[in-house]
CSV table of C-alpha atoms and ligand atoms in Angstrom, one decimal:
chain,number,residue,atom,x,y,z
E,1,MET,CA,-17.4,-4.2,-20.6
E,2,ARG,CA,-16.2,-2.3,-17.6
E,3,PRO,CA,-15.6,-4.2,-14.3
E,4,GLU,CA,-17.9,-3.9,-11.4
E,5,ASN,CA,-17.4,-1.1,-8.9
E,6,ASN,CA,-14.6,-2.1,-6.5
E,7,CYS,CA,-12.0,-0.9,-4.1
E,8,ILE,CA,-8.3,-1.8,-4.8
E,9,VAL,CA,-6.2,-2.1,-1.8
E,10,ILE,CA,-2.4,-1.9,-2.5
E,11,PHE,CA,-0.2,-3.3,0.2
E,12,GLY,CA,3.3,-1.9,-0.2
E,13,ALA,CA,1.9,1.4,-1.5
E,14,SER,CA,5.1,3.4,-0.6
E,15,GLY,CA,7.2,1.0,-2.7
E,16,ASP,CA,8.7,1.1,-6.1
E,17,LEU,CA,6.3,-1.1,-8.0
E,18,THR,CA,3.3,1.0,-6.9
E,19,ARG,CA,4.9,4.2,-8.2
E,20,ARG,CA,6.5,2.7,-11.3
E,21,LYS,CA,3.8,0.3,-12.5
E,22,LEU,CA,0.6,0.0,-10.6
E,23,ILE,CA,-0.6,3.6,-10.3
E,24,PRO,CA,0.5,4.5,-13.9
E,25,ALA,CA,-1.4,1.4,-15.1
E,26,LEU,CA,-4.5,2.4,-13.2
E,27,PHE,CA,-4.2,5.9,-14.5
E,28,HIS,CA,-4.1,4.8,-18.1
E,29,LEU,CA,-7.1,2.5,-17.6
E,30,PHE,CA,-8.9,5.4,-16.1
E,31,LYS,CA,-8.0,7.7,-19.0
E,32,ASN,CA,-9.3,5.1,-21.4
E,33,ASN,CA,-12.6,4.7,-19.5
E,34,GLN,CA,-11.8,1.1,-18.7
E,35,LEU,CA,-12.0,1.3,-14.9
E,36,PRO,CA,-15.3,0.7,-13.2
E,37,GLU,CA,-17.7,3.6,-13.0
E,38,LYS,CA,-16.9,3.9,-9.3
E,39,PHE,CA,-13.7,2.8,-7.7
E,40,ALA,CA,-11.3,3.7,-5.0
E,41,VAL,CA,-7.6,2.9,-4.5
E,42,LEU,CA,-6.4,2.6,-1.0
E,43,GLY,CA,-2.7,2.5,-0.5
E,44,VAL,CA,-1.5,0.7,2.6
E,45,SER,CA,2.0,0.4,4.1
E,46,ARG,CA,4.0,1.2,7.2
E,47,THR,CA,5.2,4.6,6.1
E,48,GLU,CA,3.3,7.4,7.9
E,49,LEU,CA,1.4,9.4,5.3
E,50,ASP,CA,-2.0,10.9,5.0
E,51,ASP,CA,-4.3,10.8,1.9
E,52,ASP,CA,-3.1,14.2,0.7
E,53,THR,CA,0.6,13.4,0.8
E,54,PHE,CA,0.1,10.1,-0.9
E,55,ARG,CA,-2.0,11.6,-3.5
E,56,GLU,CA,0.5,14.4,-4.1
E,57,ALA,CA,3.4,11.9,-4.4
E,58,MET,CA,1.5,9.8,-7.0
E,59,ARG,CA,0.3,12.9,-8.8
E,60,ARG,CA,3.9,14.3,-9.1
E,61,ASN,CA,5.1,10.9,-10.4
E,62,LEU,CA,2.4,10.7,-13.0
E,63,ILE,CA,3.3,14.2,-14.2
E,64,GLU,CA,7.0,13.5,-14.4
E,65,LYS,CA,7.0,9.9,-15.7
E,66,GLU,CA,3.9,9.7,-17.7
E,67,GLY,CA,3.5,13.3,-18.8
E,68,ALA,CA,0.0,13.3,-17.2
E,69,HIS,CA,-1.8,16.6,-16.8
E,70,GLY,CA,-5.1,18.4,-16.8
E,71,GLN,CA,-8.5,17.4,-15.6
E,72,THR,CA,-8.1,13.7,-16.1
E,73,LEU,CA,-5.1,13.6,-13.8
E,74,GLU,CA,-6.9,15.6,-11.1
E,75,ALA,CA,-10.0,13.5,-11.4
E,76,PHE,CA,-8.0,10.3,-11.1
E,77,CYS,CA,-6.1,11.5,-8.0
E,78,THR,CA,-9.4,12.1,-6.1
E,79,HIS,CA,-9.8,8.3,-6.1
E,80,LEU,CA,-6.5,7.7,-4.2
E,81,TYR,CA,-6.5,7.2,-0.4
E,82,TYR,CA,-3.9,6.0,2.0
E,83,GLN,CA,-3.8,4.2,5.4
E,84,SER,CA,-0.7,3.5,7.3
E,85,ILE,CA,-0.6,0.3,9.3
E,86,ASP,CA,2.0,-2.1,10.6
E,87,THR,CA,1.4,-4.8,7.9
E,88,ALA,CA,2.9,-7.5,10.1
E,89,ASP,CA,0.7,-6.7,13.1
E,90,ARG,CA,-2.7,-8.4,13.0
E,91,ASP,CA,-4.3,-6.0,15.4
E,92,ASP,CA,-3.4,-3.0,13.4
E,93,TYR,CA,-5.6,-4.3,10.5
E,94,ALA,CA,-8.5,-3.1,12.6
E,95,LYS,CA,-7.7,0.4,11.2
E,96,LEU,CA,-8.7,-0.9,7.7
E,97,LEU,CA,-12.2,-1.7,8.7
E,98,PRO,CA,-13.7,1.8,9.1
E,99,ARG,CA,-11.6,3.0,6.1
E,100,LEU,CA,-12.9,0.3,3.8
E,101,ASP,CA,-16.4,0.5,5.1
E,102,ALA,CA,-16.5,4.2,4.3
E,103,LEU,CA,-14.9,3.7,0.8
E,104,HIS,CA,-17.2,0.8,-0.1
E,105,HIS,CA,-20.1,3.0,0.9
E,106,GLU,CA,-19.0,6.1,-0.9
E,107,TYR,CA,-18.1,4.3,-4.1
E,108,ASP,CA,-21.0,1.9,-4.0
E,109,THR,CA,-18.8,-1.1,-4.4
E,110,ARG,CA,-21.0,-3.7,-2.6
E,111,GLY,CA,-17.8,-4.7,-0.8
E,112,ASN,CA,-16.0,-5.9,-3.9
E,113,THR,CA,-12.3,-5.7,-3.2
E,114,VAL,CA,-9.0,-6.4,-4.9
E,115,TYR,CA,-6.0,-6.8,-2.5
E,116,TYR,CA,-2.7,-6.3,-4.3
E,117,LEU,CA,0.3,-7.7,-2.4
E,118,SER,CA,3.3,-5.6,-3.6
E,119,THR,CA,5.3,-6.0,-0.4
E,120,PRO,CA,8.4,-7.9,0.4
E,121,PRO,CA,7.6,-11.7,-0.1
E,122,SER,CA,8.0,-12.3,3.7
E,123,LEU,CA,4.6,-10.7,4.1
E,124,TYR,CA,2.7,-12.8,1.4
E,125,GLY,CA,1.6,-15.3,4.0
E,126,ILE,CA,1.0,-12.8,6.8
E,127,ILE,CA,-1.3,-10.3,5.1
E,128,PRO,CA,-3.9,-12.9,4.1
E,129,GLU,CA,-4.0,-14.2,7.7
E,130,CYS,CA,-4.4,-10.7,9.1
E,131,LEU,CA,-7.1,-9.8,6.6
E,132,ALA,CA,-8.9,-13.0,7.5
E,133,ALA,CA,-8.6,-12.2,11.2
E,134,HIS,CA,-10.9,-9.2,10.6
E,135,GLY,CA,-13.2,-10.9,8.2
E,136,LEU,CA,-11.8,-9.0,5.2
E,137,ASN,CA,-11.6,-12.2,3.1
E,138,ASP,CA,-15.3,-12.9,3.5
E,139,GLU,CA,-17.2,-13.0,0.2
E,140,GLU,CA,-20.6,-12.8,1.8
E,141,ARG,CA,-20.5,-9.1,1.1
E,142,GLY,CA,-18.8,-8.7,-2.3
E,143,TRP,CA,-16.0,-10.6,-3.9
E,144,LYS,CA,-12.5,-10.5,-2.5
E,145,ARG,CA,-9.5,-11.2,-4.8
E,146,LEU,CA,-5.9,-11.4,-3.8
E,147,ILE,CA,-3.2,-10.5,-6.4
E,148,VAL,CA,0.2,-11.9,-5.3
E,149,GLU,CA,3.4,-10.5,-6.9
E,150,LYS,CA,6.3,-12.6,-7.8
E,151,PRO,CA,8.4,-14.3,-6.4
E,152,PHE,CA,5.8,-16.9,-5.4
E,153,GLY,CA,8.1,-18.9,-3.0
E,154,TYR,CA,11.9,-19.3,-3.1
E,155,ASP,CA,11.8,-23.0,-4.0
E,156,SER,CA,9.4,-25.9,-4.2
E,157,GLN,CA,9.0,-26.2,-0.4
E,158,THR,CA,8.5,-22.5,0.3
E,159,ALA,CA,6.0,-22.2,-2.6
E,160,LYS,CA,4.0,-25.1,-1.2
E,161,ASP,CA,4.1,-23.6,2.3
E,162,LEU,CA,3.0,-20.3,1.0
E,163,ASP,CA,0.1,-21.9,-0.9
E,164,ARG,CA,-0.9,-23.8,2.2
E,165,THR,CA,-0.9,-20.6,4.3
E,166,ILE,CA,-2.9,-18.6,1.8
E,167,HIS,CA,-5.3,-21.4,1.1
E,168,HIS,CA,-6.3,-21.3,4.8
E,169,TYR,CA,-7.8,-17.9,4.2
E,170,PHE,CA,-8.5,-17.6,0.5
E,171,HIS,CA,-9.9,-20.1,-2.0
E,172,GLU,CA,-7.9,-20.8,-5.2
E,173,HIS,CA,-10.5,-19.0,-7.2
E,174,GLN,CA,-9.7,-15.8,-5.2
E,175,ILE,CA,-5.9,-16.0,-5.8
E,176,TYR,CA,-4.3,-14.3,-8.7
E,177,ARG,CA,-0.5,-15.0,-9.0
E,178,ILE,CA,0.8,-12.4,-11.3
E,179,ASP,CA,3.5,-13.0,-13.9
E,180,HIS,CA,3.6,-9.8,-15.9
E,181,TYR,CA,5.0,-11.6,-18.9
E,182,LEU,CA,1.6,-13.2,-19.4
E,183,GLY,CA,0.1,-9.7,-19.6
E,184,LYS,CA,2.3,-8.8,-22.6
E,185,GLU,CA,0.3,-8.6,-25.7
E,186,THR,CA,2.7,-10.6,-27.9
E,187,VAL,CA,2.8,-13.5,-25.4
E,188,GLN,CA,-1.0,-13.8,-25.7
E,189,ASN,CA,-0.6,-13.4,-29.4
E,190,LEU,CA,1.4,-16.6,-29.5
E,191,LEU,CA,-1.8,-18.4,-28.8
E,192,VAL,CA,-3.8,-16.6,-31.5
E,193,LEU,CA,-1.0,-17.1,-34.0
E,194,ARG,CA,-0.9,-20.8,-33.3
E,195,PHE,CA,-4.5,-21.7,-32.8
E,196,SER,CA,-6.3,-19.6,-35.4
E,197,ASN,CA,-4.0,-20.1,-38.4
E,198,GLY,CA,-4.2,-23.2,-40.5
E,199,LEU,CA,-0.9,-22.2,-41.9
E,200,PHE,CA,1.2,-22.7,-38.7
E,201,GLU,CA,-0.5,-25.2,-36.5
E,202,PRO,CA,0.0,-28.2,-38.7
E,203,LEU,CA,3.7,-27.5,-38.7
E,204,TRP,CA,4.0,-26.9,-35.0
E,205,ASN,CA,5.5,-30.2,-33.9
E,206,ARG,CA,8.6,-32.4,-34.0
E,207,ASN,CA,8.0,-33.4,-37.6
E,208,TYR,CA,8.7,-29.9,-38.9
E,209,ILE,CA,10.4,-28.0,-36.2
E,210,ASP,CA,14.2,-28.5,-35.7
E,211,TYR,CA,14.6,-26.5,-32.5
E,212,ILE,CA,13.3,-23.5,-30.6
E,213,GLU,CA,15.1,-20.6,-29.0
E,214,ILE,CA,13.7,-18.3,-26.3
E,215,THR,CA,15.8,-15.3,-25.3
E,216,ALA,CA,15.1,-12.5,-22.8
E,217,ALA,CA,18.1,-10.1,-23.1
E,218,GLU,CA,18.3,-7.0,-20.9
E,219,THR,CA,20.7,-4.1,-21.2
E,220,ILE,CA,20.3,-3.1,-17.5
E,221,GLY,CA,22.2,-4.6,-14.6
E,222,VAL,CA,20.7,-5.2,-11.2
E,223,GLU,CA,20.4,-1.5,-10.6
E,224,ASP,CA,19.3,-0.7,-7.0
E,225,ARG,CA,17.8,-4.2,-6.5
E,226,GLY,CA,21.1,-5.9,-5.5
E,227,GLY,CA,19.7,-6.9,-2.1
E,228,TYR,CA,16.8,-8.8,-3.6
E,229,TYR,CA,18.6,-10.1,-6.7
E,230,ASP,CA,21.6,-11.6,-4.9
E,231,GLY,CA,19.3,-14.0,-3.1
E,232,SER,CA,17.5,-14.8,-6.4
E,233,GLY,CA,19.7,-14.8,-9.6
E,234,ALA,CA,18.5,-15.2,-13.2
E,235,VAL,CA,17.1,-18.7,-12.5
E,236,ARG,CA,14.6,-17.5,-9.9
E,237,ASP,CA,14.2,-14.0,-11.2
E,238,MET,CA,13.4,-14.7,-14.9
E,239,PHE,CA,13.6,-18.4,-15.8
E,240,GLN,CA,11.4,-20.1,-13.2
E,241,ASN,CA,8.5,-17.8,-13.9
E,242,HIS,CA,8.6,-15.6,-17.1
E,243,LEU,CA,10.5,-17.8,-19.4
E,244,LEU,CA,8.9,-21.1,-18.4
E,245,GLN,CA,5.5,-19.4,-18.9
E,246,ILE,CA,6.5,-18.3,-22.4
E,247,LEU,CA,7.7,-21.8,-23.1
E,248,ALA,CA,4.3,-23.1,-22.0
E,249,MET,CA,2.5,-20.8,-24.5
E,250,VAL,CA,4.8,-21.9,-27.3
E,251,ALA,CA,4.5,-25.6,-26.5
E,252,MET,CA,1.0,-26.2,-25.0
E,253,GLU,CA,-1.8,-28.1,-26.8
E,254,PRO,CA,-4.9,-26.2,-27.9
E,255,PRO,CA,-7.2,-25.6,-25.0
E,256,ALA,CA,-10.7,-27.1,-25.2
E,257,LEU,CA,-12.2,-23.7,-24.5
E,258,ILE,CA,-10.8,-20.2,-24.1
E,259,ASP,CA,-11.4,-19.9,-20.4
E,260,ALA,CA,-9.2,-19.8,-17.3
E,261,ASP,CA,-9.5,-23.5,-16.5
E,262,SER,CA,-9.0,-25.0,-19.9
E,263,MET,CA,-6.1,-22.7,-20.7
E,264,ARG,CA,-4.4,-23.4,-17.4
E,265,ASP,CA,-5.0,-27.1,-17.7
E,266,GLU,CA,-2.9,-27.1,-20.9
E,267,VAL,CA,-0.2,-24.9,-19.4
E,268,ALA,CA,0.1,-27.2,-16.4
E,269,LYS,CA,0.2,-30.3,-18.7
E,270,VAL,CA,3.1,-29.1,-20.7
E,271,LEU,CA,5.1,-27.9,-17.6
E,272,HIS,CA,4.5,-31.4,-16.2
E,273,SER,CA,6.0,-32.9,-19.3
E,274,LEU,CA,9.4,-31.1,-19.1
E,275,HIS,CA,12.1,-33.7,-19.1
E,276,PRO,CA,13.6,-33.7,-15.6
E,277,LEU,CA,17.0,-32.3,-15.3
E,278,ASP,CA,19.9,-34.3,-13.8
E,279,ASN,CA,23.4,-33.4,-13.0
E,280,GLU,CA,24.9,-35.0,-16.1
E,281,HIS,CA,22.6,-32.9,-18.3
E,282,LEU,CA,23.3,-29.7,-16.3
E,283,LYS,CA,27.1,-30.2,-16.6
E,284,THR,CA,26.9,-30.0,-20.4
E,285,HIS,CA,23.7,-28.1,-21.1
E,286,LEU,CA,23.4,-25.4,-18.4
E,287,VAL,CA,25.6,-22.3,-18.4
E,288,LEU,CA,25.5,-19.9,-15.5
E,289,ALA,CA,27.5,-16.7,-15.5
E,290,GLN,CA,28.0,-13.4,-13.7
E,291,TYR,CA,29.0,-10.1,-15.2
E,292,GLY,CA,32.4,-8.7,-14.3
E,293,LYS,CA,33.8,-5.2,-14.9
E,294,GLY,CA,33.3,-3.4,-18.2
E,295,ARG,CA,31.4,-1.0,-20.3
E,296,VAL,CA,27.9,-1.0,-21.7
E,297,GLY,CA,27.8,1.5,-24.6
E,298,ASP,CA,29.7,4.5,-23.3
E,299,LYS,CA,29.0,3.8,-19.7
E,300,GLU,CA,31.5,2.2,-17.3
E,301,VAL,CA,29.7,-0.3,-15.1
E,302,LEU,CA,30.6,-1.9,-11.8
E,303,PRO,CA,31.2,-5.6,-11.6
E,304,TYR,CA,28.3,-7.5,-10.1
E,305,ARG,CA,30.1,-8.2,-6.9
E,306,GLN,CA,30.5,-4.5,-6.2
E,307,GLU,CA,26.9,-3.7,-6.8
E,308,LYS,CA,25.0,-2.3,-3.7
E,309,GLY,CA,23.5,-5.1,-1.6
E,310,VAL,CA,25.5,-7.8,-3.3
E,311,ALA,CA,27.9,-10.0,-1.3
E,312,ALA,CA,31.6,-9.4,-2.2
E,313,ASP,CA,32.0,-13.2,-2.9
E,314,SER,CA,28.6,-13.7,-4.4
E,315,THR,CA,28.1,-16.7,-6.7
E,316,THR,CA,24.7,-15.5,-8.0
E,317,GLU,CA,24.2,-15.8,-11.7
E,318,THR,CA,23.2,-12.8,-13.8
E,319,TYR,CA,23.1,-14.9,-17.0
E,320,MET,CA,21.8,-18.4,-17.7
E,321,ALA,CA,21.4,-20.6,-20.8
E,322,LEU,CA,19.9,-24.0,-20.8
E,323,ARG,CA,18.9,-26.7,-23.3
E,324,LEU,CA,15.8,-28.6,-22.3
E,325,GLN,CA,13.4,-31.1,-23.8
E,326,ILE,CA,9.7,-31.8,-23.5
E,327,ASP,CA,8.7,-35.4,-23.1
E,328,ASN,CA,5.4,-35.6,-25.0
E,329,TRP,CA,4.0,-36.6,-28.3
E,330,ARG,CA,4.3,-33.2,-30.0
E,331,TRP,CA,7.8,-32.3,-28.9
E,332,SER,CA,9.8,-35.5,-28.5
E,333,GLY,CA,13.3,-34.9,-29.6
E,334,VAL,CA,13.0,-31.1,-30.2
E,335,PRO,CA,15.5,-29.1,-28.2
E,336,PHE,CA,14.5,-25.8,-26.6
E,337,TYR,CA,17.4,-23.4,-25.9
E,338,ILE,CA,16.6,-20.7,-23.4
E,339,ARG,CA,18.8,-17.9,-22.3
E,340,THR,CA,18.5,-14.7,-20.3
E,341,GLY,CA,21.0,-12.2,-18.9
E,342,LYS,CA,21.6,-8.7,-17.6
E,343,TYR,CA,23.9,-6.2,-19.3
E,344,LEU,CA,23.7,-7.8,-22.7
E,345,PRO,CA,24.1,-5.5,-25.8
E,346,MET,CA,20.4,-5.3,-26.7
E,347,ARG,CA,17.1,-5.4,-25.0
E,348,PHE,CA,14.9,-7.9,-26.6
E,349,THR,CA,12.7,-10.9,-25.8
E,350,GLU,CA,11.9,-13.2,-28.6
E,351,VAL,CA,10.9,-16.8,-29.5
E,352,VAL,CA,12.5,-18.2,-32.7
E,353,ILE,CA,11.0,-21.3,-34.3
E,354,HIS,CA,13.6,-22.9,-36.5
E,355,PHE,CA,12.0,-25.2,-39.1
E,356,LYS,CA,13.7,-28.2,-40.6
E,357,THR,CA,15.4,-27.6,-43.9
E,358,THR,CA,14.1,-29.3,-47.0
E,359,PRO,CA,15.3,-32.9,-47.3
E,360,HIS,CA,17.5,-32.3,-50.3
E,361,PRO,CA,18.9,-28.9,-51.3
E,362,VAL,CA,18.1,-28.7,-55.0
E,363,PHE,CA,19.2,-25.2,-55.7
E,364,ASN,CA,22.2,-24.6,-53.6
E,365,GLN,CA,24.4,-26.3,-51.0
E,366,HIS,CA,23.1,-24.3,-48.1
E,367,ALA,CA,19.4,-23.7,-48.4
E,368,PRO,CA,18.3,-20.8,-46.1
E,369,GLU,CA,16.6,-21.8,-42.9
E,370,ASN,CA,12.9,-21.2,-42.5
E,371,LYS,CA,12.2,-19.5,-39.2
E,372,LEU,CA,9.4,-17.7,-37.5
E,373,ILE,CA,10.6,-14.9,-35.1
E,374,ILE,CA,8.1,-13.8,-32.6
E,375,ARG,CA,9.3,-10.6,-31.1
E,376,ILE,CA,7.8,-10.1,-27.6
E,377,GLN,CA,9.5,-6.8,-27.0
E,378,PRO,CA,10.4,-4.1,-27.9
E,379,ASP,CA,9.0,-3.5,-31.4
E,380,GLU,CA,6.5,-6.3,-31.0
E,381,GLY,CA,5.8,-8.3,-34.1
E,382,ILE,CA,6.3,-11.4,-36.1
E,383,ALA,CA,8.8,-12.1,-38.9
E,384,MET,CA,8.9,-15.0,-41.2
E,385,ARG,CA,12.2,-15.9,-42.9
E,386,PHE,CA,12.5,-18.1,-45.9
E,387,GLY,CA,14.5,-18.5,-49.1
E,388,LEU,CA,13.7,-16.9,-52.4
E,389,LYS,CA,15.6,-16.8,-55.6
E,390,ARG,CA,18.5,-14.4,-55.8
E,391,PRO,CA,17.9,-12.2,-58.8
E,392,GLY,CA,20.0,-12.9,-61.9
E,393,ALA,CA,21.5,-16.1,-63.3
E,394,GLY,CA,21.2,-19.4,-61.6
E,395,PHE,CA,18.8,-20.7,-59.0
E,396,ASP,CA,20.5,-19.7,-55.8
E,397,ALA,CA,18.2,-19.0,-52.8
E,398,GLU,CA,18.7,-16.3,-50.4
E,399,GLU,CA,17.0,-15.5,-47.1
E,400,VAL,CA,14.2,-13.0,-47.2
E,401,SER,CA,11.9,-11.7,-44.5
E,402,MET,CA,8.2,-11.0,-44.3
E,403,ASP,CA,7.5,-8.7,-41.3
E,404,PHE,CA,4.5,-7.8,-39.3
E,405,ARG,CA,4.9,-5.0,-36.7
E,406,TYR,CA,2.3,-4.3,-34.1
E,407,ALA,CA,3.0,-0.6,-34.4
E,408,ASP,CA,1.6,-0.7,-38.0
E,409,LEU,CA,-1.9,-1.7,-36.8
E,410,ALA,CA,-4.2,1.2,-37.3
E,411,ALA,CA,-6.1,0.9,-34.1
E,412,ASN,CA,-3.2,0.3,-31.8
E,413,ASN,CA,-4.4,0.5,-28.3
E,414,VAL,CA,-2.1,-2.1,-26.8
E,415,LEU,CA,-2.5,-2.4,-23.0
E,416,THR,CA,0.7,-2.7,-21.0
E,417,ALA,CA,1.1,-5.9,-19.0
E,418,TYR,CA,0.0,-4.4,-15.7
E,419,GLU,CA,-3.0,-2.6,-17.3
E,420,ARG,CA,-4.2,-5.8,-18.8
E,421,LEU,CA,-3.7,-7.9,-15.7
E,422,LEU,CA,-5.2,-5.5,-13.3
E,423,LEU,CA,-8.2,-5.2,-15.5
E,424,ASP,CA,-8.5,-9.0,-15.8
E,425,ALA,CA,-8.4,-9.4,-12.0
E,426,MET,CA,-11.1,-6.8,-11.6
E,427,LYS,CA,-13.2,-8.7,-14.1
E,428,GLY,CA,-12.5,-12.0,-12.3
E,429,ASP,CA,-10.7,-13.5,-15.3
E,430,ALA,CA,-7.8,-15.6,-14.1
E,431,THR,CA,-6.7,-16.9,-17.5
E,432,LEU,CA,-3.4,-15.0,-17.6
E,433,PHE,CA,-2.5,-15.7,-14.0
E,434,ALA,CA,-0.4,-18.6,-12.8
E,435,ARG,CA,-2.4,-21.5,-11.2
E,436,THR,CA,-1.0,-23.3,-8.2
E,437,ASP,CA,-0.2,-26.5,-10.2
E,438,ALA,CA,1.8,-24.6,-12.8
E,439,VAL,CA,3.8,-22.7,-10.2
E,440,HIS,CA,4.7,-25.9,-8.5
E,441,ALA,CA,5.6,-27.7,-11.8
E,442,CYS,CA,8.0,-24.8,-12.5
E,443,TRP,CA,9.6,-25.0,-9.1
E,444,LYS,CA,9.9,-28.7,-9.4
E,445,PHE,CA,11.6,-28.4,-12.8
E,446,VAL,CA,14.2,-25.9,-11.6
E,447,GLU,CA,14.9,-27.7,-8.3
E,448,PRO,CA,18.0,-29.5,-9.8
E,449,ILE,CA,19.4,-26.2,-11.0
E,450,LEU,CA,18.9,-24.7,-7.5
E,451,ALA,CA,20.8,-27.7,-6.1
E,452,TYR,CA,23.5,-27.3,-8.7
E,453,LYS,CA,23.9,-23.7,-7.7
E,454,ALA,CA,23.9,-24.5,-4.0
E,455,ASN,CA,26.6,-27.1,-4.6
E,456,ARG,CA,28.7,-24.4,-6.3
E,457,GLY,CA,28.3,-25.7,-9.8
E,458,GLN,CA,30.4,-24.0,-12.5
E,459,LEU,CA,29.9,-20.2,-12.7
E,460,TYR,CA,31.4,-18.3,-15.6
E,461,ASN,CA,32.2,-14.7,-16.0
E,462,TYR,CA,31.2,-12.4,-18.9
E,463,ASP,CA,31.8,-8.8,-19.8
E,464,PRO,CA,29.0,-6.4,-19.5
E,465,GLY,CA,27.9,-5.4,-23.0
E,466,SER,CA,28.9,-8.8,-24.5
E,467,TRP,CA,26.5,-11.6,-25.5
E,468,GLY,CA,27.4,-13.6,-22.4
E,469,PRO,CA,30.0,-16.2,-21.8
E,470,THR,CA,31.5,-18.1,-24.8
E,471,GLU,CA,30.5,-21.3,-23.0
E,472,ALA,CA,26.9,-20.6,-23.9
E,473,ASP,CA,27.9,-20.4,-27.6
E,474,LYS,CA,29.8,-23.6,-27.2
E,475,MET,CA,26.8,-25.3,-25.5
E,476,ILE,CA,24.5,-24.6,-28.5
E,477,ALA,CA,27.3,-25.2,-31.0
E,478,ARG,CA,27.6,-28.8,-29.8
E,479,SER,CA,24.6,-29.6,-31.9
E,480,GLY,CA,25.8,-27.4,-34.8
E,481,ARG,CA,23.6,-24.4,-33.9
E,482,VAL,CA,24.2,-20.8,-33.1
E,483,TRP,CA,22.1,-18.3,-31.0
E,484,ARG,CA,20.3,-15.8,-33.2
E,485,GLN,CA,21.6,-12.3,-32.6
E,486,PRO,CA,19.3,-9.7,-34.0
E,487,LYS,CA,21.1,-6.8,-35.7
L,501,BG6,C1,11.2,-8.7,-13.5
L,501,BG6,C2,12.6,-9.1,-13.0
L,501,BG6,O1,10.2,-9.7,-13.1
L,501,BG6,O2,11.2,-8.7,-14.9
L,501,BG6,C3,13.6,-8.0,-13.4
L,501,BG6,O3,12.5,-9.1,-11.5
L,501,BG6,C4,13.5,-7.9,-14.9
L,501,BG6,O4,14.9,-8.4,-13.0
L,501,BG6,C5,12.1,-7.6,-15.4
L,501,BG6,O5,14.4,-6.8,-15.2
L,501,BG6,C6,12.0,-7.7,-16.9
L,501,BG6,O6,10.7,-7.3,-17.2
L,501,BG6,P1,10.5,-6.5,-18.6
L,501,BG6,O7,9.0,-6.4,-18.7
L,501,BG6,O8,11.2,-5.2,-18.6
L,501,BG6,O9,11.0,-7.4,-19.7
């Protein structure tokens, strides 16, 4: 079912995210007939542009980056509009009123509006206040939804403050905190895999699972985002949000219903059950590191401290690895190893479930491990590894694999994360958006890591193009395990 007619207002329209992700996502939805019958996109930011220049810039980008062309592209571009305002100046929002009135009228939207905050985070509290000052949050005439990009706060306190500010003007049901990892098809598939297969769910607990690894490895560095990244680091940029959300999907209990509240109740429950971190634990089970000078493939790369926007004596981590535990009935005693880093040798995000070995190796000394590898990206799919008899004499077992690849599905119309999430927000489905309690549970959990960083805890160095610092290998090796490195 297509969403109701609406107007999408993108704050930060001249920025990178709008060009790289939001407009292409809307274009693909349009191409696949998934947008409402009538819709308008109003780009808003400080840069002085008119409708035509904005439209032309988006059009050119779609041609160059998405290979778009023809009538569909031209038809899509007629839906794009632009209004320049000083987004920090409440009075300037008056300019939005006649624009929106005209668009609502022309596109028969009944006032339904999605506001997308894709601005610097310092404006996340200001924009809702300014909208409210002009009655633009009012749901009397059509629904009003606010999508807030990450980062949602900088720590527990700032996240709470931001929530308090936004809640003055928008109700929780109107707020959609986006975490684009939740929009990834394979992350959602984790739930279907777990809860609709009698084969896996009975084994999904401390009795059968030895440990779980979650890795998000990137081959890029901080690129041109040094200014933002240096104040953030891997802990805030990837771990506090994306990786803890994946962890929640892996570890949560089955929801009572597949709806936003039931799902998000379970996510919050598991995040509240994370075993609190203390300094002793962090000293042995947390590894923070920063990339130095080196090569990735055949490319010479700058050390992190020489990247544009990064302080010359920066102690920001571009890699982190952590062992954590969940204190609940299902997971008691099962370690979770989580790692993420920039400039690693391969780009992949995966969850590996390592099952316990058989109690007594009948056939050979080292029975192969049973594992389930859930590949979130790229090459989305699931692989099961187990032992079978090596052909020939004897009964030796060797590890074999049964693979499923998403690309093999006949009807393979997988939506990208932003397509899926924009569509859900237009439909009013908040299931895949982070609820306030989950965001706060994540911040609360990472707070000791932030304090450890602030107190200049140990920071290691690693070479770009390597698998990170050897300390991360030593950390996992202390319990006799190794990180899985895909080939
Ligand atoms: C973003 C981070 O949220 O996620 C980036 O800010 C990171 O630093 C990106 O590169 C990774 O997303 P994806 O979808 O490419 O895995």
